[in-house]
Amino acid sequence: MMTNFTKRLSLLMAAVVVFGFSATAQTVLFSEEFNGGLGTFVAGAGTPVGAIWEHSSDGTAGASGDGTISALFWGTGDPIGSATVANGCAMYNSDVYDGGGVAVGSGAYPGTHSGDLTSPTIDLSGESNISLKFNQSARANANDVSTLLDISTDGGTTWVNYPINPGITGNASTADDDVQLIDISSVAANQANVKVRFTWNGRYYYWLVDDVQVIRTPQHNLSMGDYFYAPAAYAQPVTQIGTDTMGFWVNVSNIGAADQTNLKVVASVTDENLVPIWSDSIQINTLVAGYIDTFLELPNTFIPNALTVGTYAVTYDITADSTDFDTSDNFGGNFFLVTDSSYNMVPSAASATRPGGNPNYQIGNVYRTSGGFNAGDFLATNFIFTAAVNAADGPLDGKIVNVWLVEVAANVDAEYDNFDTNLDLDNNPDLTRVGFHTYTFPTGAANYDDFIGQLEDINTGNAGVPLKPNTRYFLLTEYTGANNVIFSGVSEARDYFQISTIIYNESDGTWYLGGFGEETSAFVGMDIRDIRPTSNTRTVELENA
């Protein structure tokens, strides 16, 4: 069900892309679409030698350029969302170089590696306002940025770095259809010997680049950056979402050459057909050219206490007085569910991950109950998660995962500023285990299957865990001993800038309340049941939306 709605939003935005680029013609001064190869670009020798940029014929990083070595962690990712993806793209596949399709560190070039991809000389004489435009899809694991962009005006003797992808570190990724438009006028304007260089420097995962262009900087070009996905979780039960007060903010950049007047941001909560049921807006008189990531917070909040079971969306739209050069990045948003009984942070898992160094670890999500009921009126009944394992570590069959439902003390503030991140479950006074299950993977268990089990009350052993009102809970999956080779199923379908997915790393004794970053959420959910005697109680199957 959810897949169709997600595609509907994607198709709507794709329609905007077509309209946006047809509205205002762009002057292209240089172009490379990597049709069947690296074209006019030259790949450096790589460090170590051989760890180089390649051509990806299908626009993915699922395998080496010749298709003979599979990536370990590509999963079911989508191709780069470029206009010419059908003829391939440029690729740096760090996953293949390190893992060799077998296991971490088993590839031809294990460890950190680097490789550059350099354009031919571009003559920009007489051009005073110029921008570099390209499509990208990237994922990186290092703490420092692995995806580097440099510009040279002396044929490659010296280079000026243009910082990009500052948030693509620590297992984060861009969208597969990310478009970068970077004003390089301050360095390259009126220069006759310009070169562009893309450099990967890191260990895991990949960088896909396509449709590289140097264009004249458009006069009017607003761009929406990060926006706040307002729900506390992608899926929340109708009985619990009512107190999830939603705020809204967005980052807006003026990447055109002219100031933009009467900038307006509209945030909406819509039905499944994107028809608004609530909206708020904010307007500023002028956004000066070159202002990047201007933070705009909308004045009002939305209280979802009247929502019924169904599919909804949070959307953002930006406009100004002038017709925008590229309206494809003037709209953003994503869907959320109000369910009969289920919590989850994401619809499903498309890949899997774990902390580096193979420690014992716990990973899961934070869920909150609403008010208006008595303790014990609702039970946490079932859990759902997914996982994967490398072939070299044997099948999932017979491996064990501990599942914990943990109550967070009421005295912990909303931002967890007074929460001790250096005390584990057994020693942290703000955490109380209330539910558990020891899950053994069944015979025939396959990577990315949905694994479902029953939560038991840790005090009585009975099926179902009584829940308290207005209370936060950690729902955790725990991988220890021989089972810590298992990767937890995750998704990048939603960006959470609030605390959502959390990790405990036993090797350094630390809770990571930001998880693997705002883009990565664990597919770990649970079902609840209303047992109030006056309600129309029924057992609801777990929704695998």
Coordinates of C-alpha atoms in Angstrom, one line a residue:
M1 CA 0.0 0.0 0.0
M2 CA 2.6 2.5 1.0
T3 CA 4.8 1.9 -2.0
N4 CA 2.1 3.3 -4.3
F5 CA 1.7 6.4 -2.3
T6 CA 5.4 7.0 -2.2
K7 CA 5.5 6.6 -6.0
R8 CA 2.7 9.0 -6.3
L9 CA 4.6 11.7 -4.5
S10 CA 7.7 10.9 -6.6
L11 CA 5.7 11.2 -9.8
L12 CA 4.2 14.5 -8.7
M13 CA 7.7 15.9 -8.1
A14 CA 9.0 14.5 -11.3
A15 CA 6.2 16.4 -13.2
V16 CA 7.4 19.5 -11.5
V17 CA 11.0 18.8 -12.6
V18 CA 9.9 18.6 -16.3
F19 CA 7.9 21.9 -16.0
G20 CA 10.7 23.6 -14.1
F21 CA 13.4 23.0 -16.6
S22 CA 11.2 23.8 -19.6
A23 CA 10.2 27.1 -18.1
T24 CA 13.6 28.8 -18.4
A25 CA 16.3 27.8 -20.9
Q26 CA 19.8 27.3 -19.6
T27 CA 23.0 28.2 -21.4
V28 CA 25.2 25.1 -21.3
L29 CA 28.9 25.9 -21.7
F30 CA 30.2 22.3 -21.1
S31 CA 28.5 18.9 -20.8
E32 CA 29.4 15.3 -20.1
E33 CA 26.8 12.5 -19.7
F34 CA 29.2 9.5 -19.5
N35 CA 27.5 7.7 -22.4
G36 CA 28.9 4.2 -22.3
G37 CA 32.1 5.3 -20.5
L38 CA 33.9 8.1 -18.7
G39 CA 33.8 10.2 -21.9
T40 CA 36.0 13.3 -21.8
F41 CA 36.9 12.8 -18.1
V42 CA 40.1 11.0 -17.1
A43 CA 40.3 8.7 -14.1
G44 CA 43.5 8.9 -12.0
A45 CA 45.6 5.9 -11.1
G46 CA 44.0 5.6 -7.6
T47 CA 45.5 5.0 -4.2
P48 CA 46.3 2.2 -3.9
V49 CA 46.9 2.0 -7.7
G50 CA 44.0 0.3 -9.3
A51 CA 41.3 1.7 -7.0
I52 CA 39.9 4.0 -9.7
W53 CA 36.7 5.6 -11.0
E54 CA 34.8 3.3 -13.4
H55 CA 31.7 3.5 -15.6
S56 CA 28.5 2.0 -14.2
S57 CA 26.4 0.8 -17.2
D58 CA 23.1 0.5 -15.1
G59 CA 23.5 3.7 -13.0
T60 CA 23.9 1.7 -9.7
A61 CA 26.8 0.9 -7.4
G62 CA 25.7 -2.7 -7.0
A63 CA 28.8 -4.2 -8.6
S64 CA 32.2 -3.4 -10.1
G65 CA 32.3 -1.7 -13.5
D66 CA 32.6 -5.0 -15.3
G67 CA 29.9 -6.5 -13.2
T68 CA 32.0 -9.4 -11.9
I69 CA 32.2 -8.3 -8.2
S70 CA 29.1 -7.5 -6.2
A71 CA 28.9 -4.7 -3.6
L72 CA 28.3 -6.0 0.0
F73 CA 26.0 -3.2 1.1
W74 CA 24.2 -1.9 -2.0
G75 CA 21.1 -3.9 -1.2
T76 CA 18.1 -3.0 -3.3
G77 CA 19.1 0.6 -4.0
D78 CA 17.8 2.6 -6.9
P79 CA 19.9 3.9 -9.8
I80 CA 21.1 7.5 -9.9
G81 CA 18.1 9.7 -10.8
S82 CA 19.7 11.5 -13.7
A83 CA 18.2 12.3 -17.1
T84 CA 20.7 10.1 -19.0
V85 CA 20.9 7.2 -16.5
A86 CA 20.0 4.8 -19.4
N87 CA 23.5 5.2 -20.8
G88 CA 25.3 4.9 -17.4
C89 CA 27.2 7.1 -15.1
A90 CA 30.6 7.6 -13.5
M91 CA 31.1 5.5 -10.3
Y92 CA 33.6 5.1 -7.5
N93 CA 32.8 1.9 -5.7
S94 CA 34.6 1.8 -2.4
D95 CA 32.4 -1.1 -1.2
V96 CA 33.7 -3.4 -4.1
Y97 CA 37.3 -2.3 -3.5
D98 CA 37.3 -3.1 0.2
G99 CA 34.9 -6.1 0.4
G100 CA 35.4 -7.8 -2.9
G101 CA 31.9 -9.1 -2.8
V102 CA 32.9 -11.5 0.0
A103 CA 33.4 -9.7 3.4
V104 CA 34.7 -6.5 4.9
G105 CA 38.4 -6.2 4.2
S106 CA 38.5 -9.1 1.7
G107 CA 38.7 -7.1 -1.5
A108 CA 41.6 -6.2 -3.8
Y109 CA 42.1 -2.8 -2.0
P110 CA 41.1 -3.2 1.6
G111 CA 41.1 -0.1 3.8
T112 CA 40.9 3.6 2.9
H113 CA 41.3 4.4 -0.8
S114 CA 41.2 7.4 -3.0
G115 CA 40.6 8.2 -6.6
D116 CA 40.0 11.3 -8.8
L117 CA 38.1 11.9 -11.9
T118 CA 39.1 15.0 -13.9
S119 CA 37.4 16.9 -16.7
P120 CA 39.1 18.2 -19.8
T121 CA 40.1 21.9 -20.0
I122 CA 37.0 24.2 -20.2
D123 CA 37.3 27.7 -21.7
L124 CA 35.1 30.1 -19.7
S125 CA 36.6 33.3 -21.2
G126 CA 34.0 36.1 -21.2
E127 CA 31.7 34.2 -18.7
S128 CA 31.2 36.2 -15.5
N129 CA 28.4 34.2 -13.8
I130 CA 28.9 30.4 -14.0
S131 CA 27.7 27.4 -12.1
L132 CA 28.6 23.7 -12.0
K133 CA 25.6 21.4 -12.2
F134 CA 25.6 17.6 -11.8
N135 CA 23.6 14.6 -10.6
Q136 CA 24.9 12.5 -7.8
S137 CA 24.0 9.6 -5.5
A138 CA 26.5 9.0 -2.7
R139 CA 26.8 7.1 0.6
A140 CA 29.8 7.3 2.9
N141 CA 30.9 5.7 6.2
A142 CA 33.9 7.8 7.2
N143 CA 33.8 10.5 9.9
D144 CA 35.3 13.0 7.4
V145 CA 33.7 13.9 4.0
S146 CA 34.6 11.3 1.4
T147 CA 33.2 13.1 -1.6
L148 CA 35.4 16.0 -2.7
L149 CA 34.9 18.6 -5.4
D150 CA 37.8 20.9 -6.7
I151 CA 38.1 23.5 -9.4
S152 CA 41.4 24.5 -11.1
T153 CA 42.0 27.5 -13.3
D154 CA 45.6 26.6 -14.3
G155 CA 45.0 23.3 -16.0
G156 CA 45.3 21.2 -12.8
T157 CA 48.4 22.6 -11.2
T158 CA 46.5 24.1 -8.3
W159 CA 43.0 23.4 -7.0
V160 CA 40.4 25.2 -5.0
N161 CA 38.1 23.0 -2.9
Y162 CA 34.3 23.5 -3.0
P163 CA 32.8 21.8 0.1
I164 CA 29.9 19.6 -0.8
N165 CA 28.0 16.9 1.1
P166 CA 29.0 18.0 4.6
G167 CA 26.3 15.7 6.1
I168 CA 27.3 12.6 4.1
T169 CA 29.5 11.0 6.7
G170 CA 29.1 8.3 9.3
N171 CA 26.9 6.0 7.1
A172 CA 24.7 8.8 5.7
S173 CA 23.7 9.2 2.0
T174 CA 22.3 11.6 -0.5
A175 CA 19.0 11.0 -2.3
D176 CA 19.5 9.0 -5.4
D177 CA 18.2 11.9 -7.5
D178 CA 20.2 14.6 -5.8
V179 CA 21.2 17.6 -8.1
Q180 CA 24.0 19.9 -7.2
L181 CA 24.1 23.4 -8.6
I182 CA 27.2 25.3 -7.3
D183 CA 28.2 28.8 -8.2
I184 CA 31.9 28.7 -9.2
S185 CA 32.1 32.3 -10.5
S186 CA 34.4 33.5 -7.7
V187 CA 37.1 31.1 -9.0
A188 CA 36.4 30.2 -12.6
A189 CA 34.8 33.4 -14.1
N190 CA 36.5 34.6 -17.2
Q191 CA 39.1 31.8 -17.0
A192 CA 40.3 30.0 -20.1
N193 CA 41.9 26.9 -18.5
V194 CA 39.3 25.5 -16.1
K195 CA 39.2 21.9 -14.9
V196 CA 36.7 20.1 -12.6
R197 CA 37.8 17.2 -10.4
F198 CA 35.7 14.7 -8.4
T199 CA 37.7 12.8 -5.7
W200 CA 36.6 10.0 -3.5
N201 CA 38.7 9.6 -0.3
G202 CA 37.4 7.1 2.3
R203 CA 36.3 3.5 3.1
Y204 CA 32.8 2.6 2.0
Y205 CA 30.5 3.0 0.2
Y206 CA 30.2 4.7 -3.2
W207 CA 29.8 7.9 -5.3
L208 CA 27.8 8.0 -8.5
V209 CA 28.0 11.1 -10.7
D210 CA 26.2 11.9 -14.0
D211 CA 25.2 14.7 -16.4
V212 CA 28.0 17.1 -15.4
Q213 CA 27.4 20.6 -16.9
V214 CA 28.9 24.1 -16.6
I215 CA 26.1 26.6 -17.2
R216 CA 25.5 30.3 -16.9
T217 CA 24.2 31.0 -13.4
P218 CA 20.4 31.6 -13.7
Q219 CA 19.1 34.8 -12.3
H220 CA 16.2 33.3 -10.3
N221 CA 16.9 30.0 -8.6
L222 CA 15.6 29.1 -5.1
S223 CA 16.4 25.7 -3.6
M224 CA 14.9 23.8 -0.7
G225 CA 17.3 22.0 1.5
D226 CA 16.6 19.9 4.6
Y227 CA 13.1 20.1 6.0
F228 CA 11.6 18.8 9.2
Y229 CA 9.6 15.6 8.9
A230 CA 7.1 16.5 11.5
P231 CA 5.7 13.1 12.8
A232 CA 7.6 11.4 15.6
A233 CA 7.4 8.2 13.6
Y234 CA 6.3 7.1 10.1
A235 CA 3.6 4.8 11.6
Q236 CA 1.8 5.5 14.8
P237 CA -1.5 4.0 16.2
V238 CA -4.6 6.2 16.0
T239 CA -4.9 5.9 19.8
Q240 CA -1.4 7.3 20.4
I241 CA -0.7 9.9 17.8
G242 CA -3.0 12.6 19.2
T243 CA -0.4 14.2 21.4
D244 CA 2.4 14.2 18.8
T245 CA 2.4 18.0 18.3
M246 CA 4.1 18.7 15.0
G247 CA 6.3 21.7 14.3
F248 CA 7.7 22.7 10.9
W249 CA 10.9 24.2 9.5
V250 CA 12.9 24.3 6.3
N251 CA 16.2 25.4 4.9
V252 CA 16.0 27.6 1.8
S253 CA 18.9 28.7 -0.4
N254 CA 19.1 31.4 -3.1
I255 CA 21.6 29.9 -5.6
G256 CA 20.6 32.3 -8.4
A257 CA 22.4 35.5 -9.3
A258 CA 19.6 37.9 -8.2
D259 CA 18.0 38.7 -4.9
Q260 CA 14.6 37.0 -4.5
T261 CA 11.7 39.1 -3.2
N262 CA 8.6 38.0 -1.2
L263 CA 9.8 34.5 -0.5
K264 CA 7.0 32.4 0.9
V265 CA 7.1 29.0 2.5
V266 CA 3.9 26.9 2.9
A267 CA 3.9 23.8 5.1
S268 CA 0.9 21.5 4.9
V269 CA -0.5 18.3 6.3
T270 CA -2.4 16.6 3.5
D271 CA -4.4 13.5 2.8
E272 CA -3.1 10.7 0.7
N273 CA -3.9 12.6 -2.5
L274 CA -1.9 15.6 -1.3
V275 CA -5.0 17.7 -0.6
P276 CA -4.2 20.0 2.4
I277 CA -6.2 19.5 5.6
W278 CA -4.0 22.0 7.5
S279 CA -1.5 24.6 6.3
D280 CA 0.8 27.3 7.7
S281 CA 3.1 29.8 6.0
I282 CA 5.9 32.3 6.6
Q283 CA 7.1 35.1 4.3
I284 CA 10.3 37.2 4.1
N285 CA 10.8 40.3 2.1
T286 CA 14.2 39.5 0.5
L287 CA 16.5 36.5 0.3
V288 CA 19.8 37.8 -0.9
A289 CA 21.6 36.0 -3.7
G290 CA 24.2 33.6 -2.4
Y291 CA 22.5 33.0 1.0
I292 CA 22.6 29.3 1.6
D293 CA 20.5 27.2 4.0
T294 CA 18.5 30.0 5.5
F295 CA 16.6 28.5 8.4
L296 CA 12.9 29.3 8.4
E297 CA 10.6 28.1 11.2
L298 CA 6.9 28.3 10.7
P299 CA 5.0 30.0 13.5
N300 CA 2.3 27.4 14.2
T301 CA 2.1 23.7 15.1
F302 CA -0.3 21.0 14.1
I303 CA -2.0 18.7 16.7
P304 CA -3.1 15.5 15.0
N305 CA -5.8 14.5 17.5
A306 CA -8.5 14.5 14.8
L307 CA -6.7 12.2 12.4
T308 CA -8.3 8.8 11.7
V309 CA -6.7 5.7 10.4
G310 CA -5.2 6.4 7.0
T311 CA -2.3 7.8 5.0
Y312 CA -1.2 11.5 5.2
A313 CA 1.7 13.6 4.1
V314 CA 3.8 16.5 5.3
T315 CA 4.6 18.9 2.4
Y316 CA 6.6 22.1 1.9
D317 CA 6.4 24.5 -1.0
I318 CA 8.5 27.6 -1.7
T319 CA 7.7 30.5 -4.1
A320 CA 8.8 34.1 -4.8
D321 CA 7.9 37.0 -7.1
S322 CA 10.1 35.8 -10.0
T323 CA 9.6 32.6 -12.0
D324 CA 12.2 30.1 -10.7
F325 CA 14.7 28.6 -13.1
D326 CA 14.4 25.1 -11.5
T327 CA 11.2 24.4 -9.6
S328 CA 12.1 20.7 -9.1
D329 CA 13.7 21.7 -5.7
N330 CA 10.9 24.0 -4.6
F331 CA 8.8 21.2 -3.2
G332 CA 9.4 18.5 -0.6
G333 CA 7.6 16.2 1.6
N334 CA 6.8 12.6 2.6
F335 CA 4.0 10.4 3.8
F336 CA 3.1 9.1 7.2
L337 CA 0.6 6.5 8.5
V338 CA -2.0 6.6 11.2
T339 CA -2.5 2.9 11.9
D340 CA -4.9 0.7 13.9
S341 CA -2.1 -0.6 16.1
S342 CA 1.4 -0.4 14.7
Y343 CA 4.5 1.7 15.3
N344 CA 7.5 1.9 12.9
M345 CA 10.0 4.5 11.7
V346 CA 10.1 3.4 8.1
P347 CA 7.9 1.4 5.7
S348 CA 10.5 -1.3 5.1
A349 CA 14.3 -1.9 5.0
A350 CA 16.3 -1.6 1.8
S351 CA 19.7 -2.3 3.3
A352 CA 21.4 -3.3 6.5
T353 CA 24.2 -1.9 8.7
R354 CA 26.0 -2.3 12.0
P355 CA 28.6 -0.3 14.0
G356 CA 32.2 -0.6 12.7
G357 CA 34.6 -3.0 14.5
N358 CA 32.2 -5.8 15.0
P359 CA 31.1 -4.9 18.6
N360 CA 28.1 -6.2 20.5
Y361 CA 25.4 -3.7 19.9
Q362 CA 21.8 -2.7 20.4
I363 CA 19.8 -0.8 17.8
G364 CA 16.2 0.3 17.7
N365 CA 13.7 3.1 17.9
V366 CA 12.1 5.5 20.3
Y367 CA 8.3 5.4 20.5
R368 CA 5.9 7.4 22.7
T369 CA 2.5 6.8 24.0
S370 CA -0.2 9.5 24.3
G371 CA -2.2 10.6 27.4
G372 CA -5.9 9.9 28.1
F373 CA -5.7 6.3 29.3
N374 CA -4.7 4.4 32.4
A375 CA -1.5 2.4 32.8
G376 CA -2.2 -1.1 31.5
D377 CA -5.0 -0.1 29.2
F378 CA -2.8 -0.9 26.2
L379 CA -0.3 -3.8 25.8
A380 CA 2.7 -3.9 23.6
T381 CA 2.1 -7.3 21.9
N382 CA 4.3 -8.1 18.9
F383 CA 7.5 -6.8 17.4
I384 CA 8.8 -6.8 13.8
F385 CA 12.3 -6.3 12.5
T386 CA 14.6 -7.4 9.6
A387 CA 18.2 -8.2 9.4
A388 CA 20.9 -9.6 7.1
V389 CA 24.2 -11.4 7.2
N390 CA 27.2 -11.8 4.9
A391 CA 27.4 -15.2 3.3
A392 CA 30.9 -15.7 4.8
D393 CA 29.3 -15.6 8.3
G394 CA 26.8 -18.4 7.6
P395 CA 23.0 -18.3 7.3
L396 CA 20.7 -16.5 9.7
D397 CA 19.2 -19.9 10.6
G398 CA 19.7 -20.5 14.3
K399 CA 21.2 -17.2 15.1
I400 CA 19.7 -15.3 18.1
V401 CA 18.5 -11.7 18.6
N402 CA 17.4 -10.4 22.0
V403 CA 14.5 -7.9 21.8
W404 CA 14.0 -5.5 24.6
L405 CA 11.2 -3.0 25.4
V406 CA 12.7 -0.4 27.7
E407 CA 10.8 2.4 29.6
V408 CA 12.5 5.8 29.7
A409 CA 12.2 7.7 32.9
A410 CA 9.9 10.7 32.9
N411 CA 12.6 13.0 34.3
V412 CA 14.7 12.7 31.1
D413 CA 14.1 15.9 29.2
A414 CA 12.8 16.1 25.6
E415 CA 16.2 16.5 24.1
Y416 CA 17.8 13.9 26.4
D417 CA 20.3 16.5 27.6
N418 CA 20.3 15.0 31.1
F419 CA 20.5 11.4 29.9
D420 CA 23.7 9.6 30.7
T421 CA 24.9 8.1 27.4
N422 CA 27.7 6.2 29.1
L423 CA 25.6 3.9 31.2
D424 CA 24.2 0.6 29.7
L425 CA 20.8 -0.9 30.2
D426 CA 21.8 -2.6 33.4
N427 CA 23.3 0.5 35.1
N428 CA 21.3 3.4 33.7
P429 CA 18.8 4.6 36.3
D430 CA 16.7 6.3 33.6
L431 CA 16.1 3.0 31.7
T432 CA 13.9 0.1 32.9
R433 CA 13.5 -3.1 31.0
V434 CA 9.8 -4.0 30.9
G435 CA 9.5 -6.4 28.0
F436 CA 11.7 -9.0 26.2
H437 CA 11.9 -11.8 23.7
T438 CA 14.7 -14.1 22.7
Y439 CA 14.2 -14.6 19.0
T440 CA 15.8 -17.5 17.1
F441 CA 15.9 -17.2 13.3
P442 CA 13.9 -20.1 11.8
T443 CA 15.2 -22.5 9.3
G444 CA 15.2 -20.9 5.8
A445 CA 15.4 -17.4 7.2
A446 CA 16.6 -15.1 4.4
N447 CA 18.2 -11.6 4.5
Y448 CA 15.5 -8.9 4.7
D449 CA 12.7 -11.2 5.6
D450 CA 10.2 -9.7 8.1
F451 CA 10.8 -11.4 11.5
I452 CA 7.9 -11.2 13.9
G453 CA 7.6 -12.3 17.5
Q454 CA 5.7 -11.8 20.7
L455 CA 6.8 -9.5 23.5
E456 CA 6.6 -10.8 27.1
D457 CA 6.3 -8.9 30.3
I458 CA 9.7 -9.1 32.0
N459 CA 8.1 -9.3 35.5
T460 CA 5.4 -11.9 34.9
G461 CA 6.5 -13.7 31.7
N462 CA 3.0 -13.2 30.3
A463 CA 2.4 -12.3 26.7
G464 CA 2.0 -8.6 26.2
V465 CA 3.7 -5.7 28.1
P466 CA 1.4 -3.1 29.9
L467 CA 2.1 0.4 28.7
K468 CA 2.0 3.7 30.6
P469 CA 0.5 7.0 29.2
N470 CA 2.8 9.8 28.1
T471 CA 5.8 7.6 28.2
R472 CA 8.8 7.0 25.9
Y473 CA 10.0 3.5 25.2
F474 CA 13.1 2.2 23.5
L475 CA 12.3 -0.9 21.3
L476 CA 15.7 -2.5 20.9
T477 CA 17.2 -5.5 19.0
E478 CA 20.4 -6.8 20.5
Y479 CA 23.2 -8.6 18.7
T480 CA 25.9 -10.2 20.9
G481 CA 28.6 -12.8 20.8
A482 CA 28.6 -14.9 17.7
N483 CA 25.4 -13.0 16.6
N484 CA 27.1 -9.6 16.4
V485 CA 28.0 -10.4 12.7
I486 CA 24.3 -9.7 11.9
F487 CA 23.4 -6.4 10.3
S488 CA 20.3 -4.6 11.3
G489 CA 17.8 -3.7 8.6
V490 CA 17.6 0.0 7.9
S491 CA 16.1 2.4 5.5
E492 CA 16.8 5.9 4.3
A493 CA 13.1 6.5 3.4
R494 CA 12.7 9.2 6.0
D495 CA 15.0 11.9 7.6
Y496 CA 14.5 12.4 11.3
F497 CA 16.1 15.4 12.9
Q498 CA 14.5 14.5 16.2
I499 CA 15.7 11.5 18.3
S500 CA 14.4 8.4 16.6
T501 CA 16.8 5.5 15.9
I502 CA 19.3 4.9 18.7
I503 CA 22.3 2.6 19.1
Y504 CA 24.3 1.3 22.0
N505 CA 27.8 0.3 21.2
E506 CA 29.2 -2.1 23.8
S507 CA 32.8 -1.7 22.7
D508 CA 32.9 2.0 23.7
G509 CA 30.0 1.9 26.2
T510 CA 28.1 4.7 24.5
W511 CA 24.5 5.4 23.5
Y512 CA 24.4 7.1 20.2
L513 CA 21.1 8.9 20.3
G514 CA 21.5 10.2 16.7
G515 CA 21.9 6.6 15.5
F516 CA 23.7 6.5 12.1
G517 CA 22.5 10.0 11.2
E518 CA 19.2 11.5 10.4
E519 CA 18.9 9.7 7.1
T520 CA 19.2 6.2 8.5
S521 CA 16.3 4.6 10.4
A522 CA 16.0 1.0 11.8
F523 CA 13.2 -1.1 10.7
V524 CA 12.2 -2.1 14.2
G525 CA 8.5 -1.8 15.1
M526 CA 5.8 -3.0 17.4
D527 CA 2.1 -3.6 17.6
I528 CA -0.1 -2.6 20.6
R529 CA -3.6 -3.8 21.7
D530 CA -6.3 -2.0 23.5
I531 CA -7.6 -4.1 26.4
R532 CA -9.9 -1.6 28.0
P533 CA -13.1 -3.5 28.9
T534 CA -15.3 -0.7 27.5
S535 CA -13.6 -0.6 24.1
N536 CA -14.3 -2.7 21.1
T537 CA -11.2 -4.8 21.4
R538 CA -9.8 -6.9 18.7
T539 CA -6.4 -8.4 17.8
V540 CA -4.9 -6.5 14.9
E541 CA -2.3 -8.1 12.7
L542 CA 1.0 -6.3 12.3
E543 CA 0.9 -4.0 9.3
N544 CA 3.9 -4.5 7.0
A545 CA 3.2 -1.4 4.9

